[in-house]
Coordinates of C-alpha atoms and ligand atoms in Angstrom, one line a residue:
Chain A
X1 CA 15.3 -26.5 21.1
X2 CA 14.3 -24.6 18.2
X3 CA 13.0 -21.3 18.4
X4 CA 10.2 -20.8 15.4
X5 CA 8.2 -18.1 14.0
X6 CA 4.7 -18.6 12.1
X7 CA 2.7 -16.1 10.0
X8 CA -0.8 -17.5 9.8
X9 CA -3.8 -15.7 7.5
X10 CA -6.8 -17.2 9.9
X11 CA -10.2 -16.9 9.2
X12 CA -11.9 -13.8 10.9
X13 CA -14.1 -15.8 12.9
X14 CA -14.5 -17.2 16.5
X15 CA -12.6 -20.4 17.3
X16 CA -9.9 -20.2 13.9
X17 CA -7.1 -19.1 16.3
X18 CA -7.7 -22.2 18.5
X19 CA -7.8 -24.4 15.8
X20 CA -4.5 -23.4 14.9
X21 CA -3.1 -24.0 18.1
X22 CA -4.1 -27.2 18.5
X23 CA -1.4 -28.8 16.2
X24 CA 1.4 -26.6 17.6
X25 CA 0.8 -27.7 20.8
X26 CA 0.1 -31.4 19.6
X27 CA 3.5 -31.5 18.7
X28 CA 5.0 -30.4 21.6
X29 CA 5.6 -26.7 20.9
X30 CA 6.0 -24.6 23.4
X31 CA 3.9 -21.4 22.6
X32 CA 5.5 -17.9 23.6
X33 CA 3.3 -15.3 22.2
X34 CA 1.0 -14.9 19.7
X35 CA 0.2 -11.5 17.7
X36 CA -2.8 -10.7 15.6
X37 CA -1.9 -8.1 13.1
X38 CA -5.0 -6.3 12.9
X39 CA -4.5 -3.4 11.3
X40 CA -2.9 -5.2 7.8
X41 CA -6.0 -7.1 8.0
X42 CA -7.7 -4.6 5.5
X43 CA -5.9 -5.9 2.4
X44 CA -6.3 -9.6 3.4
X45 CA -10.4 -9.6 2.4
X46 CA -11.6 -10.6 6.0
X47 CA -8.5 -12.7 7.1
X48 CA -5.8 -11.7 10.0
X49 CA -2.4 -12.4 9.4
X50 CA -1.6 -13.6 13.0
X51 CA 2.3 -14.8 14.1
X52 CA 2.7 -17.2 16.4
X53 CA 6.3 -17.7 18.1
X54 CA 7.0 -20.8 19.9
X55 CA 9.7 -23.3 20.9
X56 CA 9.7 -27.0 19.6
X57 CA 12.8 -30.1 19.6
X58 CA 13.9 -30.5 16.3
X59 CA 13.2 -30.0 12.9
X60 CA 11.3 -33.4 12.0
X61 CA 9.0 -32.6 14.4
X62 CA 8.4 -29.0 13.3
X63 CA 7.6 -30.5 10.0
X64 CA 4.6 -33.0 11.3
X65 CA 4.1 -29.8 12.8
X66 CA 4.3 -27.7 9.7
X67 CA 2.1 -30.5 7.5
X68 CA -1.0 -30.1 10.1
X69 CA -1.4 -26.9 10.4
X70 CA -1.5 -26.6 7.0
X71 CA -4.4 -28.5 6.9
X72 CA -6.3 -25.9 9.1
X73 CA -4.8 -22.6 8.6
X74 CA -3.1 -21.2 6.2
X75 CA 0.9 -20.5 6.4
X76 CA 2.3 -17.4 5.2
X77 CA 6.0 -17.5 6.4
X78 CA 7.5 -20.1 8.6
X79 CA 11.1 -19.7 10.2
X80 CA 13.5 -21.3 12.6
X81 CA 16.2 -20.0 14.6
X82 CA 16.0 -17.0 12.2
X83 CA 16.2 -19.6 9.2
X84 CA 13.9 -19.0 6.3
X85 CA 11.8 -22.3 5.7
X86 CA 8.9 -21.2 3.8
X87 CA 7.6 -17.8 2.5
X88 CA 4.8 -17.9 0.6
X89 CA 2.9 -14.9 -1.7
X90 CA -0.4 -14.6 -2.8
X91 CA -1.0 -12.6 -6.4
X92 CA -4.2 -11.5 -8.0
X93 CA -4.3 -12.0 -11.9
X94 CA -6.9 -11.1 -14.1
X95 CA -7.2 -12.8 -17.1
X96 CA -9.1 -11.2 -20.2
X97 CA -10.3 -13.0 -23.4
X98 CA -11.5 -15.9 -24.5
X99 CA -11.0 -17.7 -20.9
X100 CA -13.9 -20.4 -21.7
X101 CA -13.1 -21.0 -25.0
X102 CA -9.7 -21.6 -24.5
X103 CA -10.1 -24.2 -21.3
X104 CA -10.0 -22.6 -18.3
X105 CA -9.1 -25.7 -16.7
X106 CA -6.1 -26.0 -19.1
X107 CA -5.1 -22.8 -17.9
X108 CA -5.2 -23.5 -14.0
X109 CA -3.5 -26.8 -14.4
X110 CA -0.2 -25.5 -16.6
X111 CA 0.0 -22.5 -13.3
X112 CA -0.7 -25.2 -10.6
X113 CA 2.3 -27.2 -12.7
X114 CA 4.8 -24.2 -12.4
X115 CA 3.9 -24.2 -8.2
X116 CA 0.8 -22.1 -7.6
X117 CA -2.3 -23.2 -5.6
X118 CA -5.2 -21.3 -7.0
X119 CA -7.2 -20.1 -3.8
X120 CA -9.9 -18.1 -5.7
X121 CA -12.0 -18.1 -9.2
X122 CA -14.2 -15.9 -9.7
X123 CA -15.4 -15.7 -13.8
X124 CA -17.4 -12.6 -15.3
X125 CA -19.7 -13.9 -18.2
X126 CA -21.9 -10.8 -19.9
X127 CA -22.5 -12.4 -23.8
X128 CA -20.9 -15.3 -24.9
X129 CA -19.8 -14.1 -28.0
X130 CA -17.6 -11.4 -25.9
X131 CA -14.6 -11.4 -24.2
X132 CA -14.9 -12.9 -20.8
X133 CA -12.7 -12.6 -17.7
X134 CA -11.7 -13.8 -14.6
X135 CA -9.3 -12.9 -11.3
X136 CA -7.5 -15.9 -9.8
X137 CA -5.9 -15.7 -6.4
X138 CA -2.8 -18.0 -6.7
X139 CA -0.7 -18.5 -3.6
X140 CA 2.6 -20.0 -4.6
X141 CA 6.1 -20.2 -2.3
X142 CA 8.4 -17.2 -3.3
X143 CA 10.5 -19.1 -5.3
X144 CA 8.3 -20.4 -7.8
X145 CA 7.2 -16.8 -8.8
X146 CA 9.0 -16.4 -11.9
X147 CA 8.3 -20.1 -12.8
X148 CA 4.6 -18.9 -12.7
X149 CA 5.2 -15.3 -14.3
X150 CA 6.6 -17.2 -17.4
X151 CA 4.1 -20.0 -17.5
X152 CA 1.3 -16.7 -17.5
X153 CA 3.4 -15.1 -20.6
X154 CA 3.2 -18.4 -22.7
X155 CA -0.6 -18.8 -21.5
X156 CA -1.4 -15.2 -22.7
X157 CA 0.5 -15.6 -26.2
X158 CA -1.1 -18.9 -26.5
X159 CA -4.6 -18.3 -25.8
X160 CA -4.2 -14.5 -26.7
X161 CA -5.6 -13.5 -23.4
X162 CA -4.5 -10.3 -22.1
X163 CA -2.6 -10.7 -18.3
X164 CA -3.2 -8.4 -15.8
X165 CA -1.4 -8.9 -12.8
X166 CA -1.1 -7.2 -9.7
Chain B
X1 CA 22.5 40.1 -8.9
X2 CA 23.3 37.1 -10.8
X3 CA 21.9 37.6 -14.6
X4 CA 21.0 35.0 -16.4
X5 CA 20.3 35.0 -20.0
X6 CA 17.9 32.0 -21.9
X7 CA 16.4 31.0 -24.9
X8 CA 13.3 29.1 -25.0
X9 CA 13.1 26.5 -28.2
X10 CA 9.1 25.2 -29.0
X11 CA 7.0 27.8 -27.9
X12 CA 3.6 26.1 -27.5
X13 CA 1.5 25.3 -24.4
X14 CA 4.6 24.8 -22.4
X15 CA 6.8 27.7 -23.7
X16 CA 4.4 30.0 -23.1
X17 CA 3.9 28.9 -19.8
X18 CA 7.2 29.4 -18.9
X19 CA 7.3 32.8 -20.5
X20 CA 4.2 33.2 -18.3
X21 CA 5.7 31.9 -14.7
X22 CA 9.1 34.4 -15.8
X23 CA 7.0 36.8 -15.9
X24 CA 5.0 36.5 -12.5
X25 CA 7.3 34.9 -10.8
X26 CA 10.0 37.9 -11.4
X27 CA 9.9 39.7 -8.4
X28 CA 10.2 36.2 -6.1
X29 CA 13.1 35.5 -8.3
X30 CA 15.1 38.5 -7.5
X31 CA 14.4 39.0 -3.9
X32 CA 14.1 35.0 -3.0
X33 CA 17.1 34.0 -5.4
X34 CA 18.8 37.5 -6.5
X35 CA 18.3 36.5 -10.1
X36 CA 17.4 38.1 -12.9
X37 CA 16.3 35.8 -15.7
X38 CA 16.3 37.7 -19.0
X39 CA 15.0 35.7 -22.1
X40 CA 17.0 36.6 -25.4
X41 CA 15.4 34.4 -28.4
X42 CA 12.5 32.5 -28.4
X43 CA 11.6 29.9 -31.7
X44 CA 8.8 28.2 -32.8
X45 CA 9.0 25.9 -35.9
X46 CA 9.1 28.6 -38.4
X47 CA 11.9 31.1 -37.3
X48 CA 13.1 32.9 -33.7
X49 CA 12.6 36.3 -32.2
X50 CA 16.0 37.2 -31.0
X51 CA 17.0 40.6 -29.1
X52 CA 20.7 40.2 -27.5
X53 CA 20.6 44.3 -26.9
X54 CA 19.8 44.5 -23.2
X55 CA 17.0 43.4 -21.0
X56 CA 15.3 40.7 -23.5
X57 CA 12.5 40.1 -24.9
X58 CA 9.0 41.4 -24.1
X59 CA 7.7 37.7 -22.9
X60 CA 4.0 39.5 -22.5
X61 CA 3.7 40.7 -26.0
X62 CA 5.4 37.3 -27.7
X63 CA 2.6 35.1 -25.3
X64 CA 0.1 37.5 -26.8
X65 CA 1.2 37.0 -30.4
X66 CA 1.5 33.5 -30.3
X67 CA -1.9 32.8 -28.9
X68 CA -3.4 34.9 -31.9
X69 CA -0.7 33.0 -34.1
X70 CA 1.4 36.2 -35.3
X71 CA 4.3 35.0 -33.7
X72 CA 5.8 35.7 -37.3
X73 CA 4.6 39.3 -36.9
X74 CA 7.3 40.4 -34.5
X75 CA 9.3 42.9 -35.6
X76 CA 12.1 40.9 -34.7
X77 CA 11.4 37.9 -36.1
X78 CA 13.6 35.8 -38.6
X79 CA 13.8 32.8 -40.2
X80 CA 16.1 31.2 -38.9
X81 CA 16.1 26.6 -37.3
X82 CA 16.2 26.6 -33.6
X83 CA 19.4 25.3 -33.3
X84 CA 21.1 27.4 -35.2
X85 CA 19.7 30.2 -33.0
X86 CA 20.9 28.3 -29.9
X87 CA 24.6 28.1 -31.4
X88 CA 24.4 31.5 -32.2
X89 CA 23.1 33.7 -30.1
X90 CA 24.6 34.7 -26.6
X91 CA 23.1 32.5 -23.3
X92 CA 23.7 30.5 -20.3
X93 CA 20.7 28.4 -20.7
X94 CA 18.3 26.4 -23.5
X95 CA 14.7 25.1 -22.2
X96 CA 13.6 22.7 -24.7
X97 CA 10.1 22.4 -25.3
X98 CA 9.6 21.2 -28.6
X99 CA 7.0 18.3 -29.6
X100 CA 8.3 14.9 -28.7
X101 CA 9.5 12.5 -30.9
X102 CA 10.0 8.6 -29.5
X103 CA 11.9 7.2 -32.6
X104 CA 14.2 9.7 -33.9
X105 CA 14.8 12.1 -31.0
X106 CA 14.4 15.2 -33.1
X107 CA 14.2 18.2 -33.2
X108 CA 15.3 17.8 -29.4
X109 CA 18.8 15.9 -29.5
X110 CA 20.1 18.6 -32.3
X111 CA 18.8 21.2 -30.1
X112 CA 20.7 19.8 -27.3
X113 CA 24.1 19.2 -28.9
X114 CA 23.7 22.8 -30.4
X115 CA 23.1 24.1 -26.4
X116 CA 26.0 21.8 -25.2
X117 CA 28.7 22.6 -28.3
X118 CA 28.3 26.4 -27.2
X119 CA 28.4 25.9 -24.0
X120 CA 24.7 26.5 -22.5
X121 CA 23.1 24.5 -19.7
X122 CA 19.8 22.7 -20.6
X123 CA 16.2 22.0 -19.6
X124 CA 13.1 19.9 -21.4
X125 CA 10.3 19.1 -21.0
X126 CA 11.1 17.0 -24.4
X127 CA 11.1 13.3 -23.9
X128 CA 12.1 12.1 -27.1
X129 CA 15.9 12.8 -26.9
X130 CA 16.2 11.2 -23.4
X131 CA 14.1 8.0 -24.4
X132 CA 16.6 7.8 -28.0
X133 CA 19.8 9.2 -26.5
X134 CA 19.7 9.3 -22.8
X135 CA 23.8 8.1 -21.9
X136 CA 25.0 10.1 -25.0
X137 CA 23.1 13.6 -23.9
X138 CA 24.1 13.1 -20.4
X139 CA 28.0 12.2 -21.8
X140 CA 27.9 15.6 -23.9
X141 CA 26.8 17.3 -20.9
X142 CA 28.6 16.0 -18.0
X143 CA 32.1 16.2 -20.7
X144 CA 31.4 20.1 -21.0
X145 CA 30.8 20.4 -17.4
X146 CA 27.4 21.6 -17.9
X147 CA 23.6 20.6 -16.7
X148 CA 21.0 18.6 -18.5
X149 CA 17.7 19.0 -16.4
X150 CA 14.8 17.3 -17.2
X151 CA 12.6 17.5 -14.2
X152 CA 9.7 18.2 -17.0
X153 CA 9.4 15.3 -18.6
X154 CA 7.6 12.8 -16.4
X155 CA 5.1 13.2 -14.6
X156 CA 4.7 17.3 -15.6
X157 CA 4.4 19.4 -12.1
X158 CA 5.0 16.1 -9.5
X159 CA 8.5 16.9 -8.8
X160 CA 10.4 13.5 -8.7
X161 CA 14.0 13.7 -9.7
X162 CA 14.5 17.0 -7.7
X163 CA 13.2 15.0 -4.5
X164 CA 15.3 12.4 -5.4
X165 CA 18.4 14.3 -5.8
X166 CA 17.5 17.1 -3.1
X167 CA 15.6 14.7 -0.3
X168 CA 16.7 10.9 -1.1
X169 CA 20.8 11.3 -1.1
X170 CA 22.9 8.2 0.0
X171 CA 19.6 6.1 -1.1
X172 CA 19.9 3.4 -3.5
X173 CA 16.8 3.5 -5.8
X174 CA 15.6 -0.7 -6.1
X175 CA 12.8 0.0 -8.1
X176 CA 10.1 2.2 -9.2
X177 CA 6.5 2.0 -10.7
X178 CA 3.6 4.1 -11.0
X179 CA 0.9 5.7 -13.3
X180 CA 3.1 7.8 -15.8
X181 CA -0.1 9.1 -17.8
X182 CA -3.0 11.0 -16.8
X183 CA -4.6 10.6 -20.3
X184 CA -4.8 7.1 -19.6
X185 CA -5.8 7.4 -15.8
X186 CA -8.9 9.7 -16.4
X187 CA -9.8 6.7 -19.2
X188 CA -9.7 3.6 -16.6
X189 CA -11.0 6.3 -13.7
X190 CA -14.0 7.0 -16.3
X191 CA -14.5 3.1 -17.4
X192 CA -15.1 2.5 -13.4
X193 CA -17.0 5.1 -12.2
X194 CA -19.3 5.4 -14.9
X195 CA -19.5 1.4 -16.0
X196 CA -18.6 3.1 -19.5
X197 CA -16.6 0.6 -22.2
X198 CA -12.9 2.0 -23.1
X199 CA -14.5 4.1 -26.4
X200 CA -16.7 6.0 -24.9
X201 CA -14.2 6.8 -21.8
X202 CA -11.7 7.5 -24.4
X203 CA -14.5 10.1 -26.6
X204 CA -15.2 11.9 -23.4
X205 CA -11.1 12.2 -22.8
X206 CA -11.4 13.4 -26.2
X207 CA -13.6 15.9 -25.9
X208 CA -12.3 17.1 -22.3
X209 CA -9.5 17.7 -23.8
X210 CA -7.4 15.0 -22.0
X211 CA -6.7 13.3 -24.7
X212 CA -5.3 13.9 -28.7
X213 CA -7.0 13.9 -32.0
X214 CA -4.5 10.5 -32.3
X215 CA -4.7 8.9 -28.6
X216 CA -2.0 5.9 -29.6
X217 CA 1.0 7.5 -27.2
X218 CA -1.0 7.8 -24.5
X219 CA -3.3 4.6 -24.7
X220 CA -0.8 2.3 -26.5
X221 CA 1.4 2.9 -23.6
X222 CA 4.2 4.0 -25.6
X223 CA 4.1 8.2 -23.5
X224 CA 4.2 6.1 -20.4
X225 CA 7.5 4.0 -21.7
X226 CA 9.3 6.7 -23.0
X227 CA 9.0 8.2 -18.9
X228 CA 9.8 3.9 -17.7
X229 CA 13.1 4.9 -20.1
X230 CA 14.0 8.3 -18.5
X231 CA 13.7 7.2 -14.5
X232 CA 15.4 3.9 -15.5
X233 CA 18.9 5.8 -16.6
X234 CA 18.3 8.5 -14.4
X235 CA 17.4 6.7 -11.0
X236 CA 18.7 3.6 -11.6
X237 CA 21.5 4.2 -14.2
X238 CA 20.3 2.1 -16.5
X239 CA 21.8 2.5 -19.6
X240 CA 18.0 1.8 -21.5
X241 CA 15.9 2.9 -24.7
X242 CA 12.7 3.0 -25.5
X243 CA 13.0 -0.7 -27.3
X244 CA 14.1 -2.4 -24.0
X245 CA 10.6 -1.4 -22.7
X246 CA 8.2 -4.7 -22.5
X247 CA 4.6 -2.5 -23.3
X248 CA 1.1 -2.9 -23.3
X249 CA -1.6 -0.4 -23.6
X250 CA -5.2 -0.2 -21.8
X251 CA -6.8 -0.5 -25.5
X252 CA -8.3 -4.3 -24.5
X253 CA -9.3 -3.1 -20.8
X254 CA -13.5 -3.6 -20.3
X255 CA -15.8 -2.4 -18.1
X256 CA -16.4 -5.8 -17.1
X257 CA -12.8 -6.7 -16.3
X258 CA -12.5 -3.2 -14.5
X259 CA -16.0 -4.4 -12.3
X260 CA -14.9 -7.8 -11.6
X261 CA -11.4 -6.5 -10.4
X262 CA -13.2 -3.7 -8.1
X263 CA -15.5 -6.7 -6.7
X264 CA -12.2 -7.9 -5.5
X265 CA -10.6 -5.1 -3.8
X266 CA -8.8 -3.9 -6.7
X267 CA -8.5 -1.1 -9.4
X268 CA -7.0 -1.5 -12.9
X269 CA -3.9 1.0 -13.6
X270 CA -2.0 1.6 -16.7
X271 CA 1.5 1.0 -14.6
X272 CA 4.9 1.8 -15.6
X273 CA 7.6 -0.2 -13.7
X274 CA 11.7 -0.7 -13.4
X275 CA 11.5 -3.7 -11.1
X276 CA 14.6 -4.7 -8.7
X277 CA 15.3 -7.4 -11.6
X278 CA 15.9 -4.1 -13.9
X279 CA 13.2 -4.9 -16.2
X280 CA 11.2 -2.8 -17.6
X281 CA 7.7 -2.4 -18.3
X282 CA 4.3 -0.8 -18.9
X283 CA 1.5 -2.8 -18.5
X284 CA -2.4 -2.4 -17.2
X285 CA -1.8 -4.1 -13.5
X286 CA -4.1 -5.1 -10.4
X287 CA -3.8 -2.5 -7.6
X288 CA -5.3 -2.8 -4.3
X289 CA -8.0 -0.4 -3.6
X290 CA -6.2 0.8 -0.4
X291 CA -2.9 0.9 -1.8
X292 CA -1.4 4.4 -2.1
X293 CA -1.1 4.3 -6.1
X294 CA -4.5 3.6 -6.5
X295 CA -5.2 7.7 -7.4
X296 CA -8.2 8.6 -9.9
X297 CA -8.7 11.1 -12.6
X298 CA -5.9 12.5 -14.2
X299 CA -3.2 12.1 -11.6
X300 CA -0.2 10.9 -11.9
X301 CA 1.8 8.6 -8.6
X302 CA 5.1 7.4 -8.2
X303 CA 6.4 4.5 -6.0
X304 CA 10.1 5.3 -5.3
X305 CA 11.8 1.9 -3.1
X306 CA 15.1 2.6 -1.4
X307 CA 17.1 0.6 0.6
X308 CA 17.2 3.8 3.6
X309 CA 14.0 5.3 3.1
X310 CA 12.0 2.5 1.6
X311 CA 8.7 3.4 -0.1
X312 CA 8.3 7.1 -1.1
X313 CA 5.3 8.3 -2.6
X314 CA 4.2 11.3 -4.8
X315 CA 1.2 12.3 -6.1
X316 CA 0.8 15.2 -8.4
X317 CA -0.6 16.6 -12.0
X318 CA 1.3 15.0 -14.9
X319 CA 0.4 17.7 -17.3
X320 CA -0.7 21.6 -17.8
X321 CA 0.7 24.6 -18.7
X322 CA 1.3 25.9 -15.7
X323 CA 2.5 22.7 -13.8
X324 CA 5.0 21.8 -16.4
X325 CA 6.2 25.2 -16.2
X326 CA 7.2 24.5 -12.8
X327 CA 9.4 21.7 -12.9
X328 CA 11.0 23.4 -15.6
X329 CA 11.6 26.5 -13.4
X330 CA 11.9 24.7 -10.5
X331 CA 15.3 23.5 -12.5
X332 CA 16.0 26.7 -13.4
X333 CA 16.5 28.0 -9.7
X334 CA 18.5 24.8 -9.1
X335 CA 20.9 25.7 -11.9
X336 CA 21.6 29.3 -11.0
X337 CA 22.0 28.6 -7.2
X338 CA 24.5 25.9 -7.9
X339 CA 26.2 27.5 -11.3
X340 CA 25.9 31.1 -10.8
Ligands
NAP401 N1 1.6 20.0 -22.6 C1 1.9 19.5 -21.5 O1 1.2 19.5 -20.5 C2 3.3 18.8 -21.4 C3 3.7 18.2 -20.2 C4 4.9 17.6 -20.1 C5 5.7 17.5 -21.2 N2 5.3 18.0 -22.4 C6 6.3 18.0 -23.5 O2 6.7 19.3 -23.8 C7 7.0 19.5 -25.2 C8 6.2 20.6 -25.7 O3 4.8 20.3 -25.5 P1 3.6 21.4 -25.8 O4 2.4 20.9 -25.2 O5 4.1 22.7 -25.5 O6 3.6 21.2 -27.4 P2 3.0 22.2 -28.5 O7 1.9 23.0 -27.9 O8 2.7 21.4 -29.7 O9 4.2 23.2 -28.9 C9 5.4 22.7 -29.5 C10 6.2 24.0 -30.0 O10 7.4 23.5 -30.6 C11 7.5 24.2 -31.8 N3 8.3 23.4 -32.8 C12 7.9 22.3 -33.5 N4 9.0 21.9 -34.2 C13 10.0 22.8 -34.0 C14 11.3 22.9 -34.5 N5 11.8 22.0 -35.3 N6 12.1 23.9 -34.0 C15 11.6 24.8 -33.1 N7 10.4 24.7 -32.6 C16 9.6 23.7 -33.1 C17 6.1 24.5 -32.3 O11 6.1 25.5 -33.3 P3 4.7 26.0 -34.0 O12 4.2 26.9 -32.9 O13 5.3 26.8 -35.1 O14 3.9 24.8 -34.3 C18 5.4 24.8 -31.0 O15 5.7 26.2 -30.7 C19 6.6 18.1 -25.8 O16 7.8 17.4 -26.0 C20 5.7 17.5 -24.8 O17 5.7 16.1 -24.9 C21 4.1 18.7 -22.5

């Protein structure tokens, strides 16, 4: 038996944490505990980072696992038998310039390329002839960070849009 | 009673408030420290006061003087360069506080090899010899067997290598970041709170007088970089200049980006950083409105990582007479109780 460990960021909302069960126990993980972290929930704009330990066979069936639950929650960290399998990071950037003008949909294709899943786009228009701007979550695996960090810098000399990152 | 004698080099807003804090802080240092700081030449850029005869100079009436510009007045004044005063005249310690230079150093670094050649301890407030020269000073120094204190430097009052060295012993530093200049912090504070665009923020800095005639250290990033240099070879030992320093300034920052990143649960910050990588950098940055940096007006904050104590945190005034005065006294009582 393995024993894994699963950081979640569920929806704040009635029936999310069920939902994510459902797959664990579909296949055939044997749920130990389960821990809302409440009090980091502050910083995670209405979501609760929530770890779920449990026991499952082997690892081909932690990964049908894995691919489900994915589908209905999202997964932060995922571990077995104290092995690092995933660890994933969310960053805020906020770009500044021309972001229209310069294909915005240029921009989130050459980041999702270097390995980050935009989760969030939120644009600020005032005059078209001004600068415009817009903050893009990105979650990406821990590894691909610096892929993305250097795919921003090119972006920003490129399209001379000022990068502000968190 | 120990007695110790110094000379104070650049006697503008922060020499005089040195002189000042001597002077009302003389009593606490005799009874608290059993020292008995006597100042024996003070400079500016046109010539010194010096008096080795006895108990020093008259701090009260040289503060006086200055302030009405008749320094030059003194009966006792001479024309004669800073350093040649500090090579000269009879002291245990320099405090440097002359205007800082970020590309040559000077008139700091001469100053300092002046102080370490005969034999004196020193402490700035001067950045520009520690961004230009900062392995070579400390070299001079530490091959003399003498100090080089520069508590001043960064971040003005906030003490940060004195908590380092006094509170985080056996830690090893990982990295650091924080906002380095208030200048810059009462401009992005302004731009959100008021929904004002960066040149009006930056008039009323102006006019507040937060900020220079010529703004380009502080907004261009480059005051900020010159402190990213110091804490890198001082906490980090890493042997960096100011040109190793990746920097951007707050000059392209609006009021929109600043409103769209608040919508989101964050505030913009000018943010100098040393990351674990040892890169270093001074960039505007995303911080989380609940995060601890996240400080308004004119502070200044520090993020200290260690691998024992892990995040440390200090908040305090970057600038001001009186609190730059005391980091640089606050290294003067750390000298005399471990040299004297
Ligand atoms: N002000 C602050 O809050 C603060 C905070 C932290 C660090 N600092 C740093 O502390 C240093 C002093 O700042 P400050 O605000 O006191 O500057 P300041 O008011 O402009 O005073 C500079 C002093 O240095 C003198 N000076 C200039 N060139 C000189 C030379 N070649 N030899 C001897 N003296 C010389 C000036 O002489 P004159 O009087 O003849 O012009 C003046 O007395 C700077 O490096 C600054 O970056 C300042």
């Amino acid at each position: 038996m393995l024993k894994c460990r699963v950081l979640l960021r569920l929806k704040d909302a009635p029936g999310a944490l069920v939902e994510s069960l459902k797959p664990i126990s579909g296949h055939g993980g044997n749920i130990q505990n389960i821990t809302h972290l409440r009090e980091n929930s502050e910083g995670e704009g209405g979501f609760v980072p929530t770890i779920i330990n449990f026991e499952i066979s082997d690892l081909s069936a932690l990964e049908a696992l894995k691919a489900d639950l994915s589908k209905v929650a999202q997964i932060r960290e995922l571990s077995a038998d104290g092995k690092k399998l995933l660890k994933k990071k969310s960053v805020s950037i906020l770009l500044l310039g021309h972001v229209m003008d310069t294909d915005a949909k240029n921009t989130l294709d050459r980041l999702m390329d270097a390995g980050a899943d935009a989760r969030n786009f939120t644009l600020s228009i005032s005059d078209s002839k001004k600068p415009s701007c817009a903050l893009i979550t990105l979650d990406m695996d821990e590894k691909n960070f610096d892929p993305i960090l250097s795919a921003l810098d090119k972006l920003s000399k490129e399209k001379g849009l000022l990068v502000i990152r968190e | 009673m120990k007695n110790v004698k110094a000379i104070i080099v650049g006697f503008g807003v922060v020499g005089k408030g040195v002189a000042k804090v001597l002077q009302t802080k003389r009593k606490e240092l005799e009874h608290d420290y059993n020292a008995k700081v006597s100042v024996v030449a003070v400079c500016n850029s046109k010539g010194c006061v010096i008096d080795e005869s006895g108990a020093g100079l008259d701090l009260e009436e040289l503060v006086e003087l200055a302030d009405k510009k008749k320094f030059e007045s003194h009966k006792k004044f001479q024309k004669m360069k800073g350093a040649d005063a500090i090579e000269s005249v009879k002291a245990d310690i320099l405090i440097e506080a002359t205007p800082t230079d970020i590309k040559t150093g000077e008139p700091g670094t001469a100053n300092f090899l002046a102080a370490f050649k005969s034999g004196k301890h020193v402490i700035t407030s001067n950045k520009g010899p520690l961004a230009v020269n900062f392995q070579k000073l400390m070299g001079e120094a530490k091959r003399k067997n003498l100090e080089m204190r520069f508590e001043a430097t960064v971040c003005g009052g906030m003490p940060v290598f004195s908590l380092v060295r006094n509170g985080l012993q056996l830690n090893k530093i990982k990295s650091v970041r924080g906002i380095l200049n208030g200048t810059t912090n009462f401009i992005l504070t302004k731009m959100l709170e008021d929904k004002v665009s960066f040149e009006s923020a930056l008039k009323e800095a102006q006019e507040l007088g937060y900020a220079e005639a010529d703004p380009t250290y502080d907004i261009e990033g480059i005051d900020a970089a010159a402190k990213v240099v110091i804490l890198a070879n001082a906490l980090l030992g890493i042997n960096a200049s100011f040109k190793d320093v990746k920097v951007t300034g707050i000059t392209k920052v609006t009021a929109e980006a600043m409103e769209l990143a608040n919508s989101q649960g964050f505030v913009i910050k000018l943010i100098g950083e040393i990351s674990e990588s040892g890169s270093l950098e001074v960039s505007p940055r995303l911080i989380p409105k609940v995060h601890p940096l996240n400080v308004k007006g004119s502070l200044n904050a520090l993020q200290i990582d260690t691998d024992l104590a892990k995040e440390v945190f200090v908040v305090g005034r970057g600038a001001g007479q009186i609190e730059t005065a005391s980091a640089i006294v606050s290294d003067l009582v750390d000298i005399i109780n471990r040299r004297f």
